[in-house]
mmCIF file of C-alpha atoms in Angstrom:
data_model
loop_
_atom_site.group_PDB
_atom_site.id
_atom_site.type_symbol
_atom_site.label_atom_id
_atom_site.label_comp_id
_atom_site.label_asym_id
_atom_site.label_seq_id
_atom_site.Cartn_x
_atom_site.Cartn_y
_atom_site.Cartn_z
ATOM 1 C CA UNK A 116 -18.386 -7.905 74.353
ATOM 2 C CA UNK A 117 -18.802 -10.563 71.722
ATOM 3 C CA UNK A 118 -21.846 -12.478 73.342
ATOM 4 C CA UNK A 119 -23.717 -8.704 72.851
ATOM 5 C CA UNK A 120 -22.568 -9.307 69.098
ATOM 6 C CA UNK A 121 -23.922 -12.314 68.979
ATOM 7 C CA UNK A 122 -26.831 -11.552 70.551
ATOM 8 C CA UNK A 123 -27.399 -8.828 67.866
ATOM 9 C CA UNK A 124 -26.985 -11.056 65.184
ATOM 10 C CA UNK A 125 -29.558 -13.264 66.278
ATOM 11 C CA UNK A 126 -31.975 -10.733 67.032
ATOM 12 C CA UNK A 127 -31.677 -9.455 63.576
ATOM 13 C CA UNK A 128 -31.867 -13.257 62.238
ATOM 14 C CA UNK A 129 -35.066 -13.172 64.512
ATOM 15 C CA UNK A 130 -36.768 -9.981 63.078
ATOM 16 C CA UNK A 131 -35.722 -11.840 59.663
ATOM 17 C CA UNK A 132 -37.997 -14.704 60.303
ATOM 18 C CA UNK A 133 -40.495 -13.243 62.000
ATOM 19 C CA UNK A 134 -40.654 -10.105 59.656
ATOM 20 C CA UNK A 135 -41.388 -8.192 62.714
ATOM 21 C CA UNK A 136 -38.884 -5.275 62.215
ATOM 22 C CA UNK A 137 -39.332 -3.861 65.489
ATOM 23 C CA UNK A 138 -38.342 -6.889 67.136
ATOM 24 C CA UNK A 139 -36.924 -6.250 70.255
ATOM 25 C CA UNK A 140 -34.059 -8.361 72.169
ATOM 26 C CA UNK A 141 -36.700 -9.257 74.435
ATOM 27 C CA UNK A 142 -39.326 -10.846 72.083
ATOM 28 C CA UNK A 143 -36.522 -13.283 71.222
ATOM 29 C CA UNK A 144 -36.924 -14.198 74.601
ATOM 30 C CA UNK A 145 -40.650 -14.767 74.474
ATOM 31 C CA UNK A 146 -41.674 -18.536 74.522
ATOM 32 C CA UNK A 147 -44.468 -18.308 72.461
ATOM 33 C CA UNK A 148 -42.562 -17.197 69.464
ATOM 34 C CA UNK A 149 -39.806 -19.867 70.312
ATOM 35 C CA UNK A 150 -40.101 -21.834 66.977
ATOM 36 C CA UNK A 151 -39.268 -18.576 65.182
ATOM 37 C CA UNK A 152 -35.992 -18.553 67.719
ATOM 38 C CA UNK A 153 -35.112 -22.161 66.502
ATOM 39 C CA UNK A 154 -35.444 -21.291 62.865
ATOM 40 C CA UNK A 155 -33.696 -18.072 63.376
ATOM 41 C CA UNK A 156 -30.709 -19.786 65.453
ATOM 42 C CA UNK A 157 -30.613 -22.506 62.354
ATOM 43 C CA UNK A 158 -29.853 -19.659 59.870
ATOM 44 C CA UNK A 159 -27.533 -17.963 62.208
ATOM 45 C CA UNK A 160 -25.325 -21.651 62.692
ATOM 46 C CA UNK A 161 -25.501 -23.168 59.059
ATOM 47 C CA UNK A 162 -23.006 -22.760 56.671
ATOM 48 C CA UNK A 163 -23.389 -22.323 52.675
ATOM 49 C CA UNK A 164 -22.968 -25.831 52.282
ATOM 50 C CA UNK A 165 -25.595 -27.173 54.515
ATOM 51 C CA UNK A 166 -23.309 -28.070 57.464
ATOM 52 C CA UNK A 167 -23.450 -26.822 61.371
ATOM 53 C CA UNK A 168 -21.343 -24.332 63.237
ATOM 54 C CA UNK A 169 -21.163 -26.359 66.089
ATOM 55 C CA UNK A 170 -19.245 -23.711 68.100
ATOM 56 C CA UNK A 171 -21.327 -21.286 67.220
ATOM 57 C CA UNK A 172 -24.681 -22.997 68.113
ATOM 58 C CA UNK A 173 -23.125 -23.964 71.509
ATOM 59 C CA UNK A 174 -22.879 -20.253 72.160
ATOM 60 C CA UNK A 175 -25.819 -19.117 70.970
ATOM 61 C CA UNK A 176 -27.579 -21.791 73.242
ATOM 62 C CA UNK A 177 -25.752 -20.513 76.216
ATOM 63 C CA UNK A 178 -25.628 -16.847 75.613
ATOM 64 C CA UNK A 179 -29.278 -17.421 75.550
ATOM 65 C CA UNK A 180 -29.752 -18.976 78.408
ATOM 66 C CA UNK A 181 -27.597 -15.940 80.212
ATOM 67 C CA UNK A 182 -29.935 -12.984 78.848
ATOM 68 C CA UNK A 183 -32.930 -15.007 80.464
ATOM 69 C CA UNK A 184 -31.705 -15.173 83.594
ATOM 70 C CA UNK A 185 -30.316 -11.775 83.003
ATOM 71 C CA UNK A 186 -33.915 -10.487 81.992
ATOM 72 C CA UNK A 187 -35.809 -13.206 84.877
ATOM 73 C CA UNK A 188 -33.548 -11.408 87.847
ATOM 74 C CA UNK A 189 -34.322 -7.890 86.448
ATOM 75 C CA UNK A 190 -38.180 -8.764 86.306
ATOM 76 C CA UNK A 191 -37.837 -10.241 90.156
ATOM 77 C CA UNK A 192 -35.986 -6.800 91.091
ATOM 78 C CA UNK A 193 -39.317 -4.778 89.101
ATOM 79 C CA UNK A 194 -41.805 -7.163 90.862
ATOM 80 C CA UNK A 195 -43.305 -7.671 87.169
ATOM 81 C CA UNK A 196 -44.304 -11.608 88.696
ATOM 82 C CA UNK A 197 -46.012 -12.208 84.703
ATOM 83 C CA UNK A 198 -43.310 -10.917 83.299
ATOM 84 C CA UNK A 199 -41.053 -13.108 85.389
ATOM 85 C CA UNK A 200 -43.106 -15.960 84.911
ATOM 86 C CA UNK A 201 -42.786 -15.975 81.392
ATOM 87 C CA UNK A 202 -38.673 -16.056 81.587
ATOM 88 C CA UNK A 203 -39.005 -18.977 83.761
ATOM 89 C CA UNK A 204 -41.262 -20.612 81.004
ATOM 90 C CA UNK A 205 -38.406 -19.988 78.264
ATOM 91 C CA UNK A 206 -35.927 -21.505 80.384
ATOM 92 C CA UNK A 207 -37.775 -24.216 80.475
ATOM 93 C CA UNK A 208 -38.461 -24.405 77.032
ATOM 94 C CA UNK A 209 -34.830 -23.917 76.483
ATOM 95 C CA UNK A 210 -33.776 -26.501 78.887
ATOM 96 C CA UNK A 211 -36.756 -29.502 77.580
ATOM 97 C CA UNK A 212 -34.962 -28.559 73.607
ATOM 98 C CA UNK A 213 -31.531 -28.538 74.684
ATOM 99 C CA UNK A 214 -30.756 -31.728 73.839
ATOM 100 C CA UNK A 215 -32.863 -31.724 70.210
ATOM 101 C CA UNK A 216 -30.996 -28.382 69.501
ATOM 102 C CA UNK A 217 -27.694 -27.523 70.835
ATOM 103 C CA UNK A 218 -26.797 -30.904 72.348
ATOM 104 C CA UNK A 219 -25.301 -32.534 69.581
ATOM 105 C CA UNK A 220 -23.399 -29.737 68.251
ATOM 106 C CA UNK A 221 -22.089 -29.565 72.259
ATOM 107 C CA UNK A 222 -20.858 -33.037 71.193
ATOM 108 C CA UNK A 223 -19.188 -32.727 68.445
ATOM 109 C CA UNK A 224 -17.625 -29.854 70.052
ATOM 110 C CA UNK A 225 -16.413 -31.693 72.889
ATOM 111 C CA UNK A 226 -15.039 -34.715 70.309
ATOM 112 C CA UNK A 227 -13.451 -32.384 68.794
ATOM 113 C CA UNK A 228 -11.573 -31.076 71.587
ATOM 114 C CA UNK A 229 -10.675 -34.609 72.571
ATOM 115 C CA UNK A 230 -9.298 -35.340 68.844
ATOM 116 C CA UNK A 231 -6.720 -32.269 69.312
ATOM 117 C CA UNK A 232 -5.370 -33.654 72.233
ATOM 118 C CA UNK A 233 -4.359 -36.772 70.469
ATOM 119 C CA UNK A 234 -0.120 -37.479 69.997
ATOM 120 C CA UNK A 235 -1.424 -37.642 65.978
ATOM 121 C CA UNK A 236 -2.624 -34.076 65.993
ATOM 122 C CA UNK A 237 0.803 -32.448 67.922
ATOM 123 C CA UNK A 238 2.900 -30.610 65.804
ATOM 124 C CA UNK A 239 6.380 -32.162 65.026
ATOM 125 C CA UNK A 240 9.332 -31.735 67.138
ATOM 126 C CA UNK A 241 11.563 -29.753 64.395
ATOM 127 C CA UNK A 242 8.710 -27.355 64.350
ATOM 128 C CA UNK A 243 8.246 -26.794 67.785
ATOM 129 C CA UNK A 244 12.331 -25.863 67.860
ATOM 130 C CA UNK A 245 11.880 -23.366 65.116
ATOM 131 C CA UNK A 246 9.067 -21.667 66.723
ATOM 132 C CA UNK A 247 10.734 -21.720 70.223
ATOM 133 C CA UNK A 248 14.246 -20.485 68.468
ATOM 134 C CA UNK A 249 11.939 -17.878 66.914
ATOM 135 C CA UNK A 250 10.181 -16.479 70.060
ATOM 136 C CA UNK A 251 13.388 -16.821 71.857
ATOM 137 C CA UNK A 252 14.869 -14.431 68.793
ATOM 138 C CA UNK A 253 12.220 -11.979 69.156
ATOM 139 C CA UNK A 254 12.457 -11.443 72.784
ATOM 140 C CA UNK A 255 16.009 -10.872 72.756
ATOM 141 C CA UNK A 256 15.383 -8.172 69.912
ATOM 142 C CA UNK A 257 12.956 -6.562 72.296
ATOM 143 C CA UNK A 258 14.957 -6.630 75.305
ATOM 144 C CA UNK A 259 19.059 -5.810 74.052
ATOM 145 C CA UNK A 260 17.431 -1.990 73.376
ATOM 146 C CA UNK A 261 16.752 0.108 76.026
ATOM 147 C CA UNK A 262 13.731 2.197 74.931
ATOM 148 C CA UNK A 263 10.659 3.447 75.856
ATOM 149 C CA UNK A 264 7.531 0.944 74.429
ATOM 150 C CA UNK A 265 5.044 2.071 72.602
ATOM 151 C CA UNK A 266 1.331 0.415 72.705
ATOM 152 C CA UNK A 267 2.383 -2.105 69.703
ATOM 153 C CA UNK A 268 5.951 -3.340 71.352
ATOM 154 C CA UNK A 269 4.382 -3.766 74.421
ATOM 155 C CA UNK A 270 1.464 -5.998 72.756
ATOM 156 C CA UNK A 271 3.964 -7.792 70.527
ATOM 157 C CA UNK A 272 5.753 -8.870 73.588
ATOM 158 C CA UNK A 273 3.063 -9.383 75.684
ATOM 159 C CA UNK A 274 2.213 -12.009 72.198
ATOM 160 C CA UNK A 275 5.544 -13.331 72.589
ATOM 161 C CA UNK A 276 5.196 -14.409 76.276
ATOM 162 C CA UNK A 277 1.805 -15.437 75.902
ATOM 163 C CA UNK A 278 3.075 -18.088 73.131
ATOM 164 C CA UNK A 279 5.937 -19.230 75.200
ATOM 165 C CA UNK A 280 4.004 -19.751 78.154
ATOM 166 C CA UNK A 281 1.721 -21.687 76.054
ATOM 167 C CA UNK A 282 3.945 -23.879 74.208
ATOM 168 C CA UNK A 283 6.008 -24.328 77.544
ATOM 169 C CA UNK A 284 2.897 -25.660 78.963
ATOM 170 C CA UNK A 285 1.718 -27.336 76.164
ATOM 171 C CA UNK A 286 4.916 -29.860 76.114
ATOM 172 C CA UNK A 287 4.808 -30.379 80.365
ATOM 173 C CA UNK A 288 1.169 -31.533 78.865
ATOM 174 C CA UNK A 289 2.449 -34.128 76.231
ATOM 175 C CA UNK A 290 5.331 -35.485 78.454
ATOM 176 C CA UNK A 291 2.827 -35.924 81.344
ATOM 177 C CA UNK A 292 0.620 -37.963 78.844
ATOM 178 C CA UNK A 293 3.574 -40.055 77.537
#
């Protein structure tokens, strides 16, 4: 669902860039209009300060690849060789331009991810124990009273379990790295 919202935002930016208010999602996948698409990507994935939103930029790249592959499959099923060839050209264009448009953002995302795994980025042991105690207390509050849960209570219980599992798995990973 979030991919569709992202693609819709890209279409709107593409329409602004081209001045064509009737441009469709298929038009954004036209290899002949790749420069306008590139400008639309830049307008969406740039902060007010001029910096890139690297995670968003990488997501846009993968959404474009996926959309083009889906459209290519659709045209193959419809036996429309010309449009299928156009989608193939668009995919080739994405692959050729990936290193220029998306790769720097992808590398920065990977560097951030590895930086988060370093012990210096880990929370203090005291903070972890406070968080663990809070989760236990909240789970006990939910379990000690026997009552039918509504959806909000269920979501709260699920979130507590997920937080507990995430914290448990993170502690196991840290102990392995030591």
